[in-house]
PDB file of C-alpha atoms in Angstrom:
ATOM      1  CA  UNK D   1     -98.913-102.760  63.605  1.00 74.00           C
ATOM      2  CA  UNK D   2     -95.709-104.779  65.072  1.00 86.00           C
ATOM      3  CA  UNK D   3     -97.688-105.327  68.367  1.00 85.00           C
ATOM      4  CA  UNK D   4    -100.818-106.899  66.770  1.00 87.00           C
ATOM      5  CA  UNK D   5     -99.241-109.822  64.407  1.00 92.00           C
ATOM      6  CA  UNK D   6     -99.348-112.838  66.048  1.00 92.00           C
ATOM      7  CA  UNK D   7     -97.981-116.664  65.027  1.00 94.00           C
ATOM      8  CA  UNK D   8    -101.115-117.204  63.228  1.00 94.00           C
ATOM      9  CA  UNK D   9     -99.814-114.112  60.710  1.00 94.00           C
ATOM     10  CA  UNK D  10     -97.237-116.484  59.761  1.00 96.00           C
ATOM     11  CA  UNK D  11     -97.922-120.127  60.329  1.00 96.00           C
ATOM     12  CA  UNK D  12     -99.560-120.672  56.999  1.00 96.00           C
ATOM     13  CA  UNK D  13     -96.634-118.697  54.694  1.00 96.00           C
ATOM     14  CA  UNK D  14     -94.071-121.310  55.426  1.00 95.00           C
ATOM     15  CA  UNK D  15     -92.273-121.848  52.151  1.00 94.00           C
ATOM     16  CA  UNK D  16     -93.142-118.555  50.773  1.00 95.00           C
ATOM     17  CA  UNK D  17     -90.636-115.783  49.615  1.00 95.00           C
ATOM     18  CA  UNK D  18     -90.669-112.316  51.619  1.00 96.00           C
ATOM     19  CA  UNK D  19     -88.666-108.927  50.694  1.00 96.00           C
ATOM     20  CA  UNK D  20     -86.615-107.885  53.369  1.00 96.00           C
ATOM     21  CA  UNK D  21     -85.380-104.274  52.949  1.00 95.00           C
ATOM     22  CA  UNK D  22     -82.933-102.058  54.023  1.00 91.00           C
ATOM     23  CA  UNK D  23     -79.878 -99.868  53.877  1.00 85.00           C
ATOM     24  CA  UNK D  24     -78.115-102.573  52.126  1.00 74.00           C
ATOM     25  CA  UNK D  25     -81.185-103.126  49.196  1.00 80.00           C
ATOM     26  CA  UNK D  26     -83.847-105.590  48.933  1.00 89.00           C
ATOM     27  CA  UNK D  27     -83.293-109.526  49.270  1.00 94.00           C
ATOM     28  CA  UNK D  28     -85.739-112.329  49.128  1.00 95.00           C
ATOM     29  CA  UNK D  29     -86.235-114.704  51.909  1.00 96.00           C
ATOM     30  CA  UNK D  30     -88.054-117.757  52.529  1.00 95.00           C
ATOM     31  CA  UNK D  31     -89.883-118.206  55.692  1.00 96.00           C
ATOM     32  CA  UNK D  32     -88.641-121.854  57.204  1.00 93.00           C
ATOM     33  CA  UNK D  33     -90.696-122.351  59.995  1.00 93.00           C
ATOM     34  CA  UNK D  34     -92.799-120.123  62.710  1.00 96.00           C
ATOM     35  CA  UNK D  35     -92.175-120.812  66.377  1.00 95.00           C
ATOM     36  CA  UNK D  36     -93.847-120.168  69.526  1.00 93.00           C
ATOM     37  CA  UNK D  37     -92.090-119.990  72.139  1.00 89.00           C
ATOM     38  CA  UNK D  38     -92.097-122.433  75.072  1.00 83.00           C
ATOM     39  CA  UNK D  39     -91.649-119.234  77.568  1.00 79.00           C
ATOM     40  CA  UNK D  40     -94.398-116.761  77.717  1.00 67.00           C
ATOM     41  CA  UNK D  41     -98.221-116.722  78.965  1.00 61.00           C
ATOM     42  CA  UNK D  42    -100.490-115.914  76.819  1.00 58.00           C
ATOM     43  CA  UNK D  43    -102.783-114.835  80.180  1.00 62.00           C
ATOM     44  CA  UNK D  44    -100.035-112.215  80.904  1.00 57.00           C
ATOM     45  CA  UNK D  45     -99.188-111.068  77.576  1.00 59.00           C
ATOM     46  CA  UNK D  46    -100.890-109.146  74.530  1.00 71.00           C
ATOM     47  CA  UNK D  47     -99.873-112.366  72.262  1.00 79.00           C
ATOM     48  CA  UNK D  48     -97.755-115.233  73.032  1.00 85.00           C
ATOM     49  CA  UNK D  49     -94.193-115.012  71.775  1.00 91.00           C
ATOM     50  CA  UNK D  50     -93.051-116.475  68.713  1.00 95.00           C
ATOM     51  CA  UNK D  51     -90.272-116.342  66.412  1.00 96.00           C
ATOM     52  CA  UNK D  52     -90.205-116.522  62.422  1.00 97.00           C
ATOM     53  CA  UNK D  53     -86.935-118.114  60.682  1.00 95.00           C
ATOM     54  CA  UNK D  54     -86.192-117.368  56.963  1.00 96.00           C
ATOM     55  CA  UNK D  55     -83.226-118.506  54.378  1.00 94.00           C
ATOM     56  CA  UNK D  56     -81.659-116.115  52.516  1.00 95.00           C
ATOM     57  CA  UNK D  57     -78.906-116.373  49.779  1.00 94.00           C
ATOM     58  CA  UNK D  58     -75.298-115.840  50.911  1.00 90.00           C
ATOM     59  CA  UNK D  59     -75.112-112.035  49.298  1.00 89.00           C
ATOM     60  CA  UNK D  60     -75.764-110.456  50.819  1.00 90.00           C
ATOM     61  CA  UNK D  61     -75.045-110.737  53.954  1.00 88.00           C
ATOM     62  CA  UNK D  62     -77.737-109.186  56.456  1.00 91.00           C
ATOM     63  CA  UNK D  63     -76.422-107.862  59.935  1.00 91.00           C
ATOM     64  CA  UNK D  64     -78.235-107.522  62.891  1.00 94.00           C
ATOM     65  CA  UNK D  65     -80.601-104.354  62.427  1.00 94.00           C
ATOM     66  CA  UNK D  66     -84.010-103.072  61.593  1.00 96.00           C
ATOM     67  CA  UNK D  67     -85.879-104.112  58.583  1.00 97.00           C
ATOM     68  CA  UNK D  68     -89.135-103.976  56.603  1.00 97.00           C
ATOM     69  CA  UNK D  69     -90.441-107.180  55.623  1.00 97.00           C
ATOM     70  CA  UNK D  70     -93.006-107.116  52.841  1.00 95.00           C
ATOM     71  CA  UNK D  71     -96.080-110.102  54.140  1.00 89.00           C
ATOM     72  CA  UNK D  72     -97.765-111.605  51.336  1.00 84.00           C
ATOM     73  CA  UNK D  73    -101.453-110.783  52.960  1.00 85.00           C
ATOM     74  CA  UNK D  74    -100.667-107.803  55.737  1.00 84.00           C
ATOM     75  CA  UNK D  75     -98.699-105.989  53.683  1.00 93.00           C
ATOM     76  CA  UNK D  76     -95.251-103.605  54.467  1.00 96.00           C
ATOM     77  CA  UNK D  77     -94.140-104.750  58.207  1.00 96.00           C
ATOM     78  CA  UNK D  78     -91.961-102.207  59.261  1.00 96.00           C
ATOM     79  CA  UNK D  79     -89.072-101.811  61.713  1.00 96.00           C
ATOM     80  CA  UNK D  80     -88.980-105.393  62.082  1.00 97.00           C
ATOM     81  CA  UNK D  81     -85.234-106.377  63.894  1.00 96.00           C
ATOM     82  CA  UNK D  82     -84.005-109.296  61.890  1.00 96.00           C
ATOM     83  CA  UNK D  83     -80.539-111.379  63.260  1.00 95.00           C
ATOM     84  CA  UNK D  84     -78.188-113.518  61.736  1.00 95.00           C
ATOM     85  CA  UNK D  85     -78.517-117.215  63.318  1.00 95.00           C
ATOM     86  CA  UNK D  86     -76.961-120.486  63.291  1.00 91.00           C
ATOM     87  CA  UNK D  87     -78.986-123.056  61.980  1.00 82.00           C
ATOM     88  CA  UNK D  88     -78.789-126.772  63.297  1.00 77.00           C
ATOM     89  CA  UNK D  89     -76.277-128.753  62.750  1.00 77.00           C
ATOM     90  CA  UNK D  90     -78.980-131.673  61.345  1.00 73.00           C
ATOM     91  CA  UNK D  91     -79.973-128.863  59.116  1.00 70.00           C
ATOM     92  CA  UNK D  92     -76.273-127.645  57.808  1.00 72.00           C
ATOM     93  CA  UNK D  93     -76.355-130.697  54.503  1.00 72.00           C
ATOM     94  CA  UNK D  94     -79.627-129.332  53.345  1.00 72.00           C
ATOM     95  CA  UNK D  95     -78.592-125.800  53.392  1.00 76.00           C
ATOM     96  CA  UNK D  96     -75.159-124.905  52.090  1.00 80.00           C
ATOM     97  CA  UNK D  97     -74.821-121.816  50.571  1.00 87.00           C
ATOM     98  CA  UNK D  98     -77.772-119.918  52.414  1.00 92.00           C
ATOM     99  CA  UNK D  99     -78.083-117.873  55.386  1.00 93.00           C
ATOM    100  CA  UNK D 100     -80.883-118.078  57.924  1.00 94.00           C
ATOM    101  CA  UNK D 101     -82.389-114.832  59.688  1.00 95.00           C
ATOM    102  CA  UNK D 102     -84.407-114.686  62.703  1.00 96.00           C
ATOM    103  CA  UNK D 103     -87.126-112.302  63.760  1.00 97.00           C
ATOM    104  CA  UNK D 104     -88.180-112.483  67.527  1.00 95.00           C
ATOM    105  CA  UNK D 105     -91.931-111.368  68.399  1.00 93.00           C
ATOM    106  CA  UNK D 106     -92.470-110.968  72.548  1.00 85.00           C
TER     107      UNK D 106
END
């Protein structure tokens, strides 16, 4: 099911809360933005790359592992890998006291 979602899975959820789940419990996340990526041809690949960014609250904290994200219209996504990221620093005002997570789709 991983291989099949593309950027347009995403693009229109911006703002909206997902559950992320894991080994450490469930935590709500809001999607941020939806990326595609600048690399990749879409000629030469089953999609084109993209990336999705969430916020998350401080606790707690999410490592760099496998998670199920639950999609507002697809459903349970699982084994989704999920990494801590640094947001920008134009970005760091409007978000003190949140985390952001990155999940990379190639």
């Amino acid at each position: 099911m991983l291989a099949e979602l593309s950027f347009d899975d995403f693009k229109d959820h911006t703002g909206r809360t997902f559950v992320v789940e894991g080994p450490g419990g469930r935590v709500e996340a809001t999607l941020v933005a939806v990326r595609l990526s600048p690399y990749g041809s879409p000629g030469l690949l089953r999609r084109h790359p993209f990336a999705i960014l969430f916020t998350a609250p401080p606790t707690p904290d999410l490592g760099a592992q496998v998670y199920n994200i639950r999609h507002p219209s697809r459903g349970l996504l699982e084994g989704v890998l999920i990494s801590p990221v640094v947001p920008a620093a134009a970005d760091l005002p409007k978000v003190q006291g949140l985390r952001f997570y990155e999940a990379v789709f190639a």
